[in-house]
PDB file of C-alpha atoms in Angstrom:
ATOM      1  CA  MET A   1     -41.278 -15.943 -16.430  1.00 43.00           C
ATOM      2  CA  ASP A   2     -38.227 -16.309 -13.862  1.00 52.00           C
ATOM      3  CA  ARG A   3     -36.143 -19.089 -15.279  1.00 55.00           C
ATOM      4  CA  ARG A   4     -33.935 -19.479 -12.386  1.00 56.00           C
ATOM      5  CA  SER A   5     -34.291 -22.644 -10.459  1.00 58.00           C
ATOM      6  CA  TYR A   6     -31.912 -23.930  -7.021  1.00 58.00           C
ATOM      7  CA  ILE A   7     -30.991 -27.628  -6.796  1.00 59.00           C
ATOM      8  CA  LYS A   8     -30.873 -28.271  -3.085  1.00 49.00           C
ATOM      9  CA  SER A   9     -29.452 -31.393  -1.495  1.00 44.00           C
ATOM     10  CA  GLY A  10     -31.466 -32.825   2.118  1.00 37.00           C
ATOM     11  CA  ALA A  11     -31.457 -35.724   3.558  1.00 31.00           C
ATOM     12  CA  GLY A  12     -29.824 -37.593   0.691  1.00 30.00           C
ATOM     13  CA  VAL A  13     -32.511 -36.248  -1.776  1.00 30.00           C
ATOM     14  CA  ILE A  14     -31.612 -33.973  -4.428  1.00 30.00           C
ATOM     15  CA  ALA A  15     -34.988 -31.571  -4.477  1.00 32.00           C
ATOM     16  CA  GLY A  16     -35.770 -28.605  -6.947  1.00 33.00           C
ATOM     17  CA  GLY A  17     -36.928 -25.475  -6.268  1.00 34.00           C
ATOM     18  CA  LEU A  18     -37.903 -22.348  -7.736  1.00 31.00           C
ATOM     19  CA  ILE A  19     -35.966 -19.521  -6.267  1.00 33.00           C
ATOM     20  CA  ALA A  20     -38.591 -16.839  -7.063  1.00 34.00           C
ATOM     21  CA  GLY A  21     -41.652 -15.632  -8.967  1.00 33.00           C
ATOM     22  CA  CYS A  22     -42.629 -18.370 -11.657  1.00 36.00           C
ATOM     23  CA  THR A  23     -46.465 -17.785 -11.587  1.00 34.00           C
ATOM     24  CA  GLY A  24     -49.115 -20.293 -13.339  1.00 38.00           C
ATOM     25  CA  SER A  25     -48.093 -24.007 -14.529  1.00 37.00           C
ATOM     26  CA  ASP A  26     -45.621 -25.081 -17.422  1.00 39.00           C
ATOM     27  CA  SER A  27     -48.620 -25.183 -19.777  1.00 37.00           C
ATOM     28  CA  GLU A  28     -49.848 -21.449 -18.511  1.00 36.00           C
ATOM     29  CA  SER A  29     -46.019 -20.521 -19.105  1.00 36.00           C
ATOM     30  CA  GLU A  30     -46.033 -22.249 -22.321  1.00 37.00           C
ATOM     31  CA  SER A  31     -49.497 -20.434 -23.407  1.00 35.00           C
ATOM     32  CA  THR A  32     -48.076 -17.356 -22.298  1.00 35.00           C
ATOM     33  CA  ALA A  33     -45.075 -17.800 -24.588  1.00 36.00           C
ATOM     34  CA  THR A  34     -47.057 -18.245 -27.632  1.00 35.00           C
ATOM     35  CA  ALA A  35     -49.225 -15.667 -26.971  1.00 34.00           C
ATOM     36  CA  ASP A  36     -45.973 -13.409 -26.786  1.00 37.00           C
ATOM     37  CA  SER A  37     -44.365 -14.524 -29.456  1.00 37.00           C
ATOM     38  CA  SER A  38     -47.499 -14.480 -32.251  1.00 37.00           C
ATOM     39  CA  ALA A  39     -48.065 -11.020 -30.671  1.00 39.00           C
ATOM     40  CA  GLY A  40     -45.319  -9.693 -32.873  1.00 39.00           C
ATOM     41  CA  THR A  41     -43.375  -7.686 -29.880  1.00 38.00           C
ATOM     42  CA  ASP A  42     -40.415  -5.826 -30.494  1.00 41.00           C
ATOM     43  CA  THR A  43     -37.279  -8.065 -29.347  1.00 39.00           C
ATOM     44  CA  PRO A  44     -34.259  -5.750 -27.419  1.00 42.00           C
ATOM     45  CA  THR A  45     -31.124  -5.286 -29.153  1.00 38.00           C
ATOM     46  CA  ASP A  46     -29.165  -6.674 -27.160  1.00 42.00           C
ATOM     47  CA  THR A  47     -30.704  -9.781 -26.537  1.00 44.00           C
ATOM     48  CA  VAL A  48     -30.554 -12.778 -27.939  1.00 43.00           C
ATOM     49  CA  SER A  49     -33.398 -13.950 -30.377  1.00 43.00           C
ATOM     50  CA  ASP A  50     -35.933 -16.943 -29.628  1.00 43.00           C
ATOM     51  CA  THR A  51     -35.621 -18.060 -33.255  1.00 40.00           C
ATOM     52  CA  GLU A  52     -31.479 -17.850 -32.651  1.00 43.00           C
ATOM     53  CA  THR A  53     -32.016 -19.742 -29.287  1.00 39.00           C
ATOM     54  CA  ALA A  54     -33.812 -22.570 -31.223  1.00 38.00           C
ATOM     55  CA  THR A  55     -31.303 -22.885 -33.961  1.00 39.00           C
ATOM     56  CA  ALA A  56     -28.569 -23.070 -31.566  1.00 41.00           C
ATOM     57  CA  GLU A  57     -29.930 -25.804 -28.925  1.00 49.00           C
ATOM     58  CA  SER A  58     -27.045 -27.593 -29.571  1.00 61.00           C
ATOM     59  CA  VAL A  59     -24.490 -24.664 -28.843  1.00 85.00           C
ATOM     60  CA  VAL A  60     -26.929 -22.979 -26.063  1.00 92.00           C
ATOM     61  CA  PRO A  61     -28.956 -25.583 -23.867  1.00 93.00           C
ATOM     62  CA  SER A  62     -32.491 -24.760 -23.215  1.00 94.00           C
ATOM     63  CA  ASN A  63     -31.549 -25.394 -19.296  1.00 96.00           C
ATOM     64  CA  VAL A  64     -27.720 -24.367 -17.962  1.00 97.00           C
ATOM     65  CA  VAL A  65     -26.743 -26.406 -14.534  1.00 98.00           C
ATOM     66  CA  ILE A  66     -24.127 -24.430 -13.155  1.00 98.00           C
ATOM     67  CA  GLY A  67     -21.926 -26.356 -10.576  1.00 98.00           C
ATOM     68  CA  SER A  68     -21.189 -23.339  -7.218  1.00 98.00           C
ATOM     69  CA  ASP A  69     -19.972 -23.727  -4.057  1.00 97.00           C
ATOM     70  CA  ILE A  70     -22.882 -22.577  -1.620  1.00 97.00           C
ATOM     71  CA  PRO A  71     -22.560 -20.345   0.429  1.00 96.00           C
ATOM     72  CA  TYR A  72     -19.716 -18.217  -0.449  1.00 97.00           C
ATOM     73  CA  ARG A  73     -20.852 -14.758   0.590  1.00 96.00           C
ATOM     74  CA  PRO A  74     -21.439 -12.374  -0.839  1.00 97.00           C
ATOM     75  CA  PHE A  75     -21.167 -14.507  -4.520  1.00 98.00           C
ATOM     76  CA  GLU A  76     -23.785 -16.899  -3.617  1.00 97.00           C
ATOM     77  CA  TYR A  77     -25.393 -17.500  -0.416  1.00 97.00           C
ATOM     78  CA  GLU A  78     -29.058 -18.004   0.778  1.00 96.00           C
ATOM     79  CA  THR A  79     -31.386 -15.371   1.856  1.00 95.00           C
ATOM     80  CA  THR A  80     -32.961 -16.242   5.340  1.00 94.00           C
ATOM     81  CA  SER A  81     -36.222 -17.213   3.010  1.00 94.00           C
ATOM     82  CA  GLY A  82     -34.060 -19.609   1.702  1.00 93.00           C
ATOM     83  CA  GLU A  83     -33.441 -18.187  -1.664  1.00 96.00           C
ATOM     84  CA  LEU A  84     -30.805 -17.705  -3.661  1.00 97.00           C
ATOM     85  CA  THR A  85     -29.119 -14.797  -4.220  1.00 97.00           C
ATOM     86  CA  GLY A  86     -25.007 -12.957  -4.552  1.00 98.00           C
ATOM     87  CA  PHE A  87     -23.287 -11.282  -7.691  1.00 98.00           C
ATOM     88  CA  ASP A  88     -22.627 -14.841  -9.112  1.00 98.00           C
ATOM     89  CA  VAL A  89     -26.397 -15.151  -8.953  1.00 98.00           C
ATOM     90  CA  ASP A  90     -27.519 -12.035 -10.628  1.00 98.00           C
ATOM     91  CA  ILE A  91     -24.942 -12.393 -13.192  1.00 98.00           C
ATOM     92  CA  ALA A  92     -26.251 -15.590 -14.254  1.00 98.00           C
ATOM     93  CA  GLN A  93     -29.474 -13.983 -14.463  1.00 98.00           C
ATOM     94  CA  ALA A  94     -28.189 -11.468 -16.654  1.00 98.00           C
ATOM     95  CA  VAL A  95     -26.436 -13.639 -19.215  1.00 98.00           C
ATOM     96  CA  PHE A  96     -28.464 -16.650 -19.268  1.00 98.00           C
ATOM     97  CA  GLU A  97     -31.738 -15.483 -19.240  1.00 97.00           C
ATOM     98  CA  ASP A  98     -32.082 -11.994 -20.277  1.00 98.00           C
ATOM     99  CA  GLN A  99     -29.416 -12.465 -23.246  1.00 98.00           C
ATOM    100  CA  LEU A 100     -29.550 -15.899 -24.054  1.00 97.00           C
ATOM    101  CA  GLY A 101     -33.329 -16.385 -23.205  1.00 96.00           C
ATOM    102  CA  VAL A 102     -32.787 -19.492 -21.275  1.00 96.00           C
ATOM    103  CA  ASN A 103     -33.377 -21.128 -18.048  1.00 97.00           C
ATOM    104  CA  TYR A 104     -30.709 -22.202 -15.717  1.00 97.00           C
ATOM    105  CA  GLU A 105     -30.100 -23.157 -12.293  1.00 97.00           C
ATOM    106  CA  PHE A 106     -27.540 -23.544  -9.477  1.00 98.00           C
ATOM    107  CA  LYS A 107     -26.295 -26.645  -8.207  1.00 98.00           C
ATOM    108  CA  PRO A 108     -24.293 -26.831  -4.553  1.00 97.00           C
ATOM    109  CA  THR A 109     -20.629 -28.506  -5.045  1.00 96.00           C
ATOM    110  CA  SER A 110     -17.810 -28.815  -2.961  1.00 96.00           C
ATOM    111  CA  PHE A 111     -15.365 -26.203  -4.471  1.00 97.00           C
ATOM    112  CA  ASP A 112     -12.110 -28.768  -3.775  1.00 96.00           C
ATOM    113  CA  SER A 113     -14.211 -31.296  -6.352  1.00 97.00           C
ATOM    114  CA  ILE A 114     -16.193 -28.805  -8.637  1.00 98.00           C
ATOM    115  CA  ILE A 115     -13.687 -29.126 -11.932  1.00 98.00           C
ATOM    116  CA  PRO A 116     -13.655 -33.206 -11.715  1.00 98.00           C
ATOM    117  CA  SER A 117     -17.590 -32.899 -11.155  1.00 98.00           C
ATOM    118  CA  LEU A 118     -17.439 -30.761 -14.265  1.00 98.00           C
ATOM    119  CA  ASN A 119     -15.620 -32.839 -16.311  1.00 98.00           C
ATOM    120  CA  ASN A 120     -17.790 -35.763 -15.227  1.00 97.00           C
ATOM    121  CA  GLY A 121     -20.729 -34.177 -16.632  1.00 97.00           C
ATOM    122  CA  ASN A 122     -22.439 -33.372 -13.367  1.00 97.00           C
ATOM    123  CA  PHE A 123     -23.527 -29.963 -14.577  1.00 98.00           C
ATOM    124  CA  ARG A 124     -22.723 -27.765 -17.845  1.00 98.00           C
ATOM    125  CA  ILE A 125     -20.544 -24.934 -16.251  1.00 98.00           C
ATOM    126  CA  ILE A 126     -19.110 -23.599 -13.150  1.00 98.00           C
ATOM    127  CA  MET A 127     -20.028 -20.169 -11.946  1.00 98.00           C
ATOM    128  CA  SER A 128     -18.375 -19.909  -7.807  1.00 98.00           C
ATOM    129  CA  ALA A 129     -16.032 -16.684  -7.694  1.00 98.00           C
ATOM    130  CA  MET A 130     -13.758 -19.303  -9.565  1.00 98.00           C
ATOM    131  CA  THR A 131     -10.143 -17.766 -10.249  1.00 98.00           C
ATOM    132  CA  ILE A 132      -8.470 -18.018 -13.423  1.00 98.00           C
ATOM    133  CA  ASN A 133      -5.084 -19.757 -13.343  1.00 97.00           C
ATOM    134  CA  ASP A 134      -2.709 -21.782 -15.179  1.00 97.00           C
ATOM    135  CA  THR A 135      -3.228 -24.723 -12.956  1.00 97.00           C
ATOM    136  CA  ARG A 136      -7.157 -24.900 -13.545  1.00 98.00           C
ATOM    137  CA  ASP A 137      -6.515 -23.855 -17.317  1.00 98.00           C
ATOM    138  CA  GLU A 138      -4.785 -27.281 -18.027  1.00 98.00           C
ATOM    139  CA  LYS A 139      -8.318 -28.944 -17.117  1.00 98.00           C
ATOM    140  CA  VAL A 140     -11.523 -26.266 -18.169  1.00 98.00           C
ATOM    141  CA  ASP A 141     -11.640 -23.310 -20.497  1.00 98.00           C
ATOM    142  CA  PHE A 142     -12.663 -20.005 -18.900  1.00 98.00           C
ATOM    143  CA  SER A 143     -15.161 -17.076 -20.216  1.00 98.00           C
ATOM    144  CA  ASP A 144     -13.504 -13.336 -20.581  1.00 98.00           C
ATOM    145  CA  PRO A 145     -12.601 -12.374 -16.867  1.00 98.00           C
ATOM    146  CA  TYR A 146     -15.176 -10.864 -15.211  1.00 98.00           C
ATOM    147  CA  PHE A 147     -14.229  -9.624 -11.683  1.00 97.00           C
ATOM    148  CA  THR A 148     -11.231  -9.108 -10.338  1.00 96.00           C
ATOM    149  CA  ALA A 149     -10.115 -10.111  -6.509  1.00 96.00           C
ATOM    150  CA  TYR A 150      -7.086 -10.129  -4.274  1.00 97.00           C
ATOM    151  CA  GLN A 151      -6.056 -12.787  -1.282  1.00 98.00           C
ATOM    152  CA  THR A 152      -6.316 -11.187   2.074  1.00 98.00           C
ATOM    153  CA  ILE A 153      -5.451 -11.867   5.613  1.00 98.00           C
ATOM    154  CA  ILE A 154      -8.498 -11.157   8.341  1.00 98.00           C
ATOM    155  CA  VAL A 155      -7.755 -11.924  12.090  1.00 98.00           C
ATOM    156  CA  ARG A 156      -8.835 -10.943  15.375  1.00 98.00           C
ATOM    157  CA  ALA A 157      -8.899  -7.356  16.180  1.00 97.00           C
ATOM    158  CA  ASP A 158      -7.704  -8.170  19.966  1.00 96.00           C
ATOM    159  CA  SER A 159      -4.822 -10.226  18.464  1.00 96.00           C
ATOM    160  CA  SER A 160      -0.923  -9.509  18.074  1.00 96.00           C
ATOM    161  CA  ILE A 161      -1.138 -10.041  14.745  1.00 97.00           C
ATOM    162  CA  SER A 162      -0.960  -6.987  12.646  1.00 96.00           C
ATOM    163  CA  SER A 163       1.677  -7.710   9.867  1.00 96.00           C
ATOM    164  CA  ARG A 164       2.496 -10.588   6.877  1.00 95.00           C
ATOM    165  CA  GLY A 165       5.229 -11.590   9.292  1.00 96.00           C
ATOM    166  CA  ASP A 166       3.163 -11.946  12.229  1.00 97.00           C
ATOM    167  CA  LEU A 167       1.812 -14.838  11.347  1.00 97.00           C
ATOM    168  CA  GLU A 168       4.819 -16.937  11.329  1.00 97.00           C
ATOM    169  CA  GLY A 169       4.536 -19.506  13.860  1.00 97.00           C
ATOM    170  CA  THR A 170       0.748 -19.333  13.859  1.00 98.00           C
ATOM    171  CA  VAL A 171      -2.319 -21.533  12.587  1.00 98.00           C
ATOM    172  CA  VAL A 172      -4.041 -20.126   9.309  1.00 98.00           C
ATOM    173  CA  GLY A 173      -7.359 -21.137   7.987  1.00 98.00           C
ATOM    174  CA  VAL A 174      -8.185 -21.875   4.587  1.00 98.00           C
ATOM    175  CA  GLN A 175     -10.891 -23.442   2.508  1.00 98.00           C
ATOM    176  CA  LYS A 176      -9.841 -26.356   0.442  1.00 97.00           C
ATOM    177  CA  GLY A 177      -8.715 -26.371  -3.219  1.00 96.00           C
ATOM    178  CA  THR A 178      -9.134 -22.159  -3.056  1.00 97.00           C
ATOM    179  CA  THR A 179      -6.492 -19.936  -4.314  1.00 97.00           C
ATOM    180  CA  GLY A 180      -6.470 -18.556  -0.604  1.00 98.00           C
ATOM    181  CA  ALA A 181      -5.385 -22.031   0.211  1.00 98.00           C
ATOM    182  CA  ASN A 182      -2.363 -21.872  -2.400  1.00 97.00           C
ATOM    183  CA  ALA A 183      -1.179 -18.354  -1.219  1.00 98.00           C
ATOM    184  CA  ALA A 184      -1.211 -19.556   2.719  1.00 98.00           C
ATOM    185  CA  GLU A 185       0.991 -22.413   1.135  1.00 98.00           C
ATOM    186  CA  GLU A 186       3.654 -19.521  -0.329  1.00 97.00           C
ATOM    187  CA  LEU A 187       3.615 -17.911   3.125  1.00 96.00           C
ATOM    188  CA  GLN A 188       4.249 -21.218   4.637  1.00 97.00           C
ATOM    189  CA  SER A 189       7.136 -21.712   2.533  1.00 97.00           C
ATOM    190  CA  ASP A 190       8.066 -18.479   2.857  1.00 96.00           C
ATOM    191  CA  PHE A 191       8.539 -19.409   6.739  1.00 97.00           C
ATOM    192  CA  ASP A 192      10.405 -22.671   6.051  1.00 97.00           C
ATOM    193  CA  GLY A 193       6.824 -24.052   7.285  1.00 97.00           C
ATOM    194  CA  ASN A 194       6.556 -22.233  10.422  1.00 97.00           C
ATOM    195  CA  ILE A 195       2.809 -21.817   9.325  1.00 97.00           C
ATOM    196  CA  GLU A 196       0.358 -24.384  10.372  1.00 98.00           C
ATOM    197  CA  LEU A 197      -2.948 -24.504   8.028  1.00 98.00           C
ATOM    198  CA  ASN A 198      -6.330 -25.745   8.825  1.00 98.00           C
ATOM    199  CA  ARG A 199      -8.037 -26.439   5.504  1.00 98.00           C
ATOM    200  CA  TYR A 200     -12.090 -26.463   5.841  1.00 98.00           C
ATOM    201  CA  ASP A 201     -14.510 -27.752   3.096  1.00 97.00           C
ATOM    202  CA  GLN A 202     -16.532 -24.740   3.223  1.00 97.00           C
ATOM    203  CA  ILE A 203     -14.997 -20.669   4.046  1.00 97.00           C
ATOM    204  CA  PRO A 204     -17.730 -20.456   6.508  1.00 97.00           C
ATOM    205  CA  ALA A 205     -16.020 -23.124   9.149  1.00 98.00           C
ATOM    206  CA  ALA A 206     -12.936 -20.878   8.702  1.00 98.00           C
ATOM    207  CA  PHE A 207     -14.351 -17.876   9.548  1.00 98.00           C
ATOM    208  CA  GLN A 208     -16.174 -20.006  12.781  1.00 98.00           C
ATOM    209  CA  ALA A 209     -12.838 -20.988  13.763  1.00 98.00           C
ATOM    210  CA  LEU A 210     -11.320 -17.817  13.617  1.00 98.00           C
ATOM    211  CA  LYS A 211     -14.209 -16.620  15.792  1.00 97.00           C
ATOM    212  CA  ASN A 212     -13.681 -19.050  17.948  1.00 97.00           C
ATOM    213  CA  GLY A 213      -9.687 -18.999  18.473  1.00 97.00           C
ATOM    214  CA  GLN A 214      -8.972 -22.247  16.498  1.00 98.00           C
ATOM    215  CA  VAL A 215      -6.922 -20.368  13.929  1.00 98.00           C
ATOM    216  CA  SER A 216      -5.118 -17.206  14.346  1.00 98.00           C
ATOM    217  CA  ALA A 217      -5.835 -15.605  10.667  1.00 98.00           C
ATOM    218  CA  VAL A 218      -7.919 -16.597   7.304  1.00 98.00           C
ATOM    219  CA  ILE A 219      -6.639 -16.056   4.297  1.00 98.00           C
ATOM    220  CA  ASN A 220      -9.505 -15.407   1.352  1.00 98.00           C
ATOM    221  CA  ASP A 221     -11.138 -13.379  -1.231  1.00 98.00           C
ATOM    222  CA  ASN A 222     -10.939  -9.658  -0.240  1.00 97.00           C
ATOM    223  CA  THR A 223     -15.121  -9.204  -0.776  1.00 96.00           C
ATOM    224  CA  VAL A 224     -15.968 -12.443   1.107  1.00 98.00           C
ATOM    225  CA  ASN A 225     -13.365 -11.376   4.054  1.00 97.00           C
ATOM    226  CA  ALA A 226     -14.940  -8.014   3.891  1.00 96.00           C
ATOM    227  CA  GLU A 227     -18.265  -9.106   4.003  1.00 96.00           C
ATOM    228  CA  PHE A 228     -17.630 -11.401   7.245  1.00 97.00           C
ATOM    229  CA  ALA A 229     -15.651  -8.928   9.042  1.00 97.00           C
ATOM    230  CA  SER A 230     -18.822  -6.300   8.377  1.00 95.00           C
ATOM    231  CA  GLN A 231     -21.050  -8.778  10.393  1.00 95.00           C
ATOM    232  CA  GLU A 232     -18.321  -8.859  13.499  1.00 96.00           C
ATOM    233  CA  ASP A 233     -17.097  -6.513  15.692  1.00 95.00           C
ATOM    234  CA  ASN A 234     -13.871  -8.194  16.285  1.00 96.00           C
ATOM    235  CA  ILE A 235     -12.706  -9.216  13.020  1.00 98.00           C
ATOM    236  CA  GLU A 236     -10.284  -7.109  11.058  1.00 98.00           C
ATOM    237  CA  PHE A 237      -8.022  -6.998   7.915  1.00 98.00           C
ATOM    238  CA  ILE A 238      -4.369  -6.878   8.122  1.00 97.00           C
ATOM    239  CA  GLU A 239      -3.075  -3.660   6.482  1.00 95.00           C
ATOM    240  CA  GLY A 240      -0.176  -2.681   4.350  1.00 93.00           C
ATOM    241  CA  GLU A 241       0.779  -2.370   0.716  1.00 89.00           C
ATOM    242  CA  GLY A 242       1.251  -5.555  -1.443  1.00 94.00           C
ATOM    243  CA  ALA A 243       0.512  -7.284  -4.593  1.00 95.00           C
ATOM    244  CA  ALA A 244      -2.091  -4.617  -5.897  1.00 93.00           C
ATOM    245  CA  VAL A 245      -0.026  -1.789  -5.156  1.00 92.00           C
ATOM    246  CA  GLU A 246       2.576  -3.702  -7.357  1.00 92.00           C
ATOM    247  CA  ALA A 247       0.519  -4.518 -10.160  1.00 91.00           C
ATOM    248  CA  GLY A 248      -0.269  -0.737 -10.312  1.00 88.00           C
ATOM    249  CA  GLN A 249      -3.747  -1.047  -9.278  1.00 83.00           C
ATOM    250  CA  ASP A 250      -6.404   0.686  -7.243  1.00 82.00           C
ATOM    251  CA  ALA A 251      -5.278  -1.166  -4.128  1.00 82.00           C
ATOM    252  CA  PRO A 252      -7.935  -1.466  -1.304  1.00 88.00           C
ATOM    253  CA  PRO A 253      -6.791  -0.352   2.078  1.00 90.00           C
ATOM    254  CA  TYR A 254      -5.449  -3.722   3.411  1.00 95.00           C
ATOM    255  CA  LEU A 255      -2.685  -6.039   2.500  1.00 97.00           C
ATOM    256  CA  THR A 256      -2.809  -8.174  -0.733  1.00 97.00           C
ATOM    257  CA  LEU A 257      -1.341 -11.197  -1.174  1.00 97.00           C
ATOM    258  CA  THR A 258      -2.259 -11.363  -5.140  1.00 97.00           C
ATOM    259  CA  VAL A 259      -4.287 -10.270  -7.315  1.00 96.00           C
ATOM    260  CA  GLU A 260      -6.566 -12.438  -9.347  1.00 97.00           C
ATOM    261  CA  ASN A 261      -9.555 -12.596 -11.856  1.00 97.00           C
ATOM    262  CA  TYR A 262     -12.939 -14.539 -11.960  1.00 98.00           C
ATOM    263  CA  GLY A 263     -14.194 -16.533 -15.004  1.00 98.00           C
ATOM    264  CA  ILE A 264     -16.714 -18.656 -15.874  1.00 98.00           C
ATOM    265  CA  ALA A 265     -15.353 -22.523 -16.281  1.00 98.00           C
ATOM    266  CA  PHE A 266     -16.537 -24.733 -19.083  1.00 98.00           C
ATOM    267  CA  ARG A 267     -15.463 -27.757 -19.952  1.00 98.00           C
ATOM    268  CA  GLU A 268     -12.724 -28.032 -22.903  1.00 97.00           C
ATOM    269  CA  ASP A 269     -14.809 -29.119 -25.283  1.00 96.00           C
ATOM    270  CA  ASP A 270     -17.736 -27.072 -25.276  1.00 97.00           C
ATOM    271  CA  SER A 271     -15.961 -23.824 -26.845  1.00 97.00           C
ATOM    272  CA  GLU A 272     -19.037 -22.457 -28.930  1.00 97.00           C
ATOM    273  CA  PHE A 273     -20.918 -22.254 -25.355  1.00 98.00           C
ATOM    274  CA  LEU A 274     -18.509 -20.450 -23.987  1.00 98.00           C
ATOM    275  CA  GLU A 275     -18.084 -17.869 -27.055  1.00 98.00           C
ATOM    276  CA  ARG A 276     -21.937 -16.644 -26.658  1.00 98.00           C
ATOM    277  CA  VAL A 277     -21.579 -16.266 -22.937  1.00 98.00           C
ATOM    278  CA  ASP A 278     -18.680 -14.239 -23.431  1.00 98.00           C
ATOM    279  CA  GLU A 279     -20.637 -12.143 -25.845  1.00 98.00           C
ATOM    280  CA  ALA A 280     -23.371 -12.287 -23.649  1.00 98.00           C
ATOM    281  CA  LEU A 281     -20.939 -10.817 -20.561  1.00 98.00           C
ATOM    282  CA  ALA A 282     -19.880  -8.146 -23.129  1.00 98.00           C
ATOM    283  CA  THR A 283     -22.828  -6.878 -23.827  1.00 98.00           C
ATOM    284  CA  ILE A 284     -23.988  -6.535 -20.210  1.00 98.00           C
ATOM    285  CA  LYS A 285     -20.648  -4.508 -19.166  1.00 98.00           C
ATOM    286  CA  ASN A 286     -21.657  -2.474 -22.359  1.00 98.00           C
ATOM    287  CA  ASN A 287     -25.473  -2.034 -21.543  1.00 98.00           C
ATOM    288  CA  GLY A 288     -24.447  -0.965 -17.879  1.00 98.00           C
ATOM    289  CA  THR A 289     -26.448  -3.967 -16.578  1.00 98.00           C
ATOM    290  CA  TYR A 290     -22.792  -5.278 -14.962  1.00 98.00           C
ATOM    291  CA  ASP A 291     -22.461  -1.995 -13.469  1.00 97.00           C
ATOM    292  CA  GLU A 292     -25.634  -2.113 -11.469  1.00 98.00           C
ATOM    293  CA  ILE A 293     -25.109  -5.341 -10.443  1.00 98.00           C
ATOM    294  CA  TYR A 294     -21.986  -4.947  -8.956  1.00 97.00           C
ATOM    295  CA  SER A 295     -23.191  -1.313  -7.339  1.00 97.00           C
ATOM    296  CA  GLU A 296     -26.208  -3.971  -5.556  1.00 96.00           C
ATOM    297  CA  TYR A 297     -23.063  -5.968  -3.973  1.00 96.00           C
ATOM    298  CA  PHE A 298     -20.098  -3.703  -3.767  1.00 93.00           C
ATOM    299  CA  SER A 299     -18.979  -0.203  -2.937  1.00 81.00           C
ATOM    300  CA  GLY A 300     -16.477   1.508  -4.964  1.00 60.00           C
TER     301      GLY A 300
END
């Protein structure tokens, strides 16, 4: 049974919808589960057993509600048919369904309010391409890192901007509450305030502003910028060495303003669940599942 679901908001109503593949009614699913358990089928050695999950119900819930800023392609976004997909979505399936044996669902949430929403109990965890940093770590606890990203700058190919310094005196688009916004604020400080920042609720609005000429550049995560640039003939990265080279990393072929790691965010009183998720993350990294998912969305 596909254990995924996606809470979609529309016309002021929250409606639950299965993403894909659920067959039969709940009673049929329960009957199938009973039959499977009585048949004595082998449990994979790298998967938490049903018994373990049942005895740890207070630690691992039967249904994990995940707060996420959607869309943020290629991490979480809808296909043309309305199915939720993306790197984070597939990692969630590998961790929660395949390893912990529980249901999970994504709940769209504005990124700039996502941590308060977590701590108010609106969902159990955050999976939203969220960078681990000291400011956030004061409010939530993070899983082990599961992805490395860089803040980067994209511009229109027909613009005169070709370096970091060329941004002085321009208007730059960012998403509210993100480390991209933080990186832009640092540039603004470096240029004695001579950069205007336009802050958007979601990154697609910043991208649209760049296309329309309302901003001269967008600062955002490299893979998300790359996804957008791959779909547009007139969008390109500012090139040059930067933070990744300084950190001795295998740097991408464009300017990097920061080196960051993504983590899954938990409330600070949820340490036992965090430990179980860290164990599941370690398993999918060791058994090749993580690499398979990564290769579906990214090259190199």
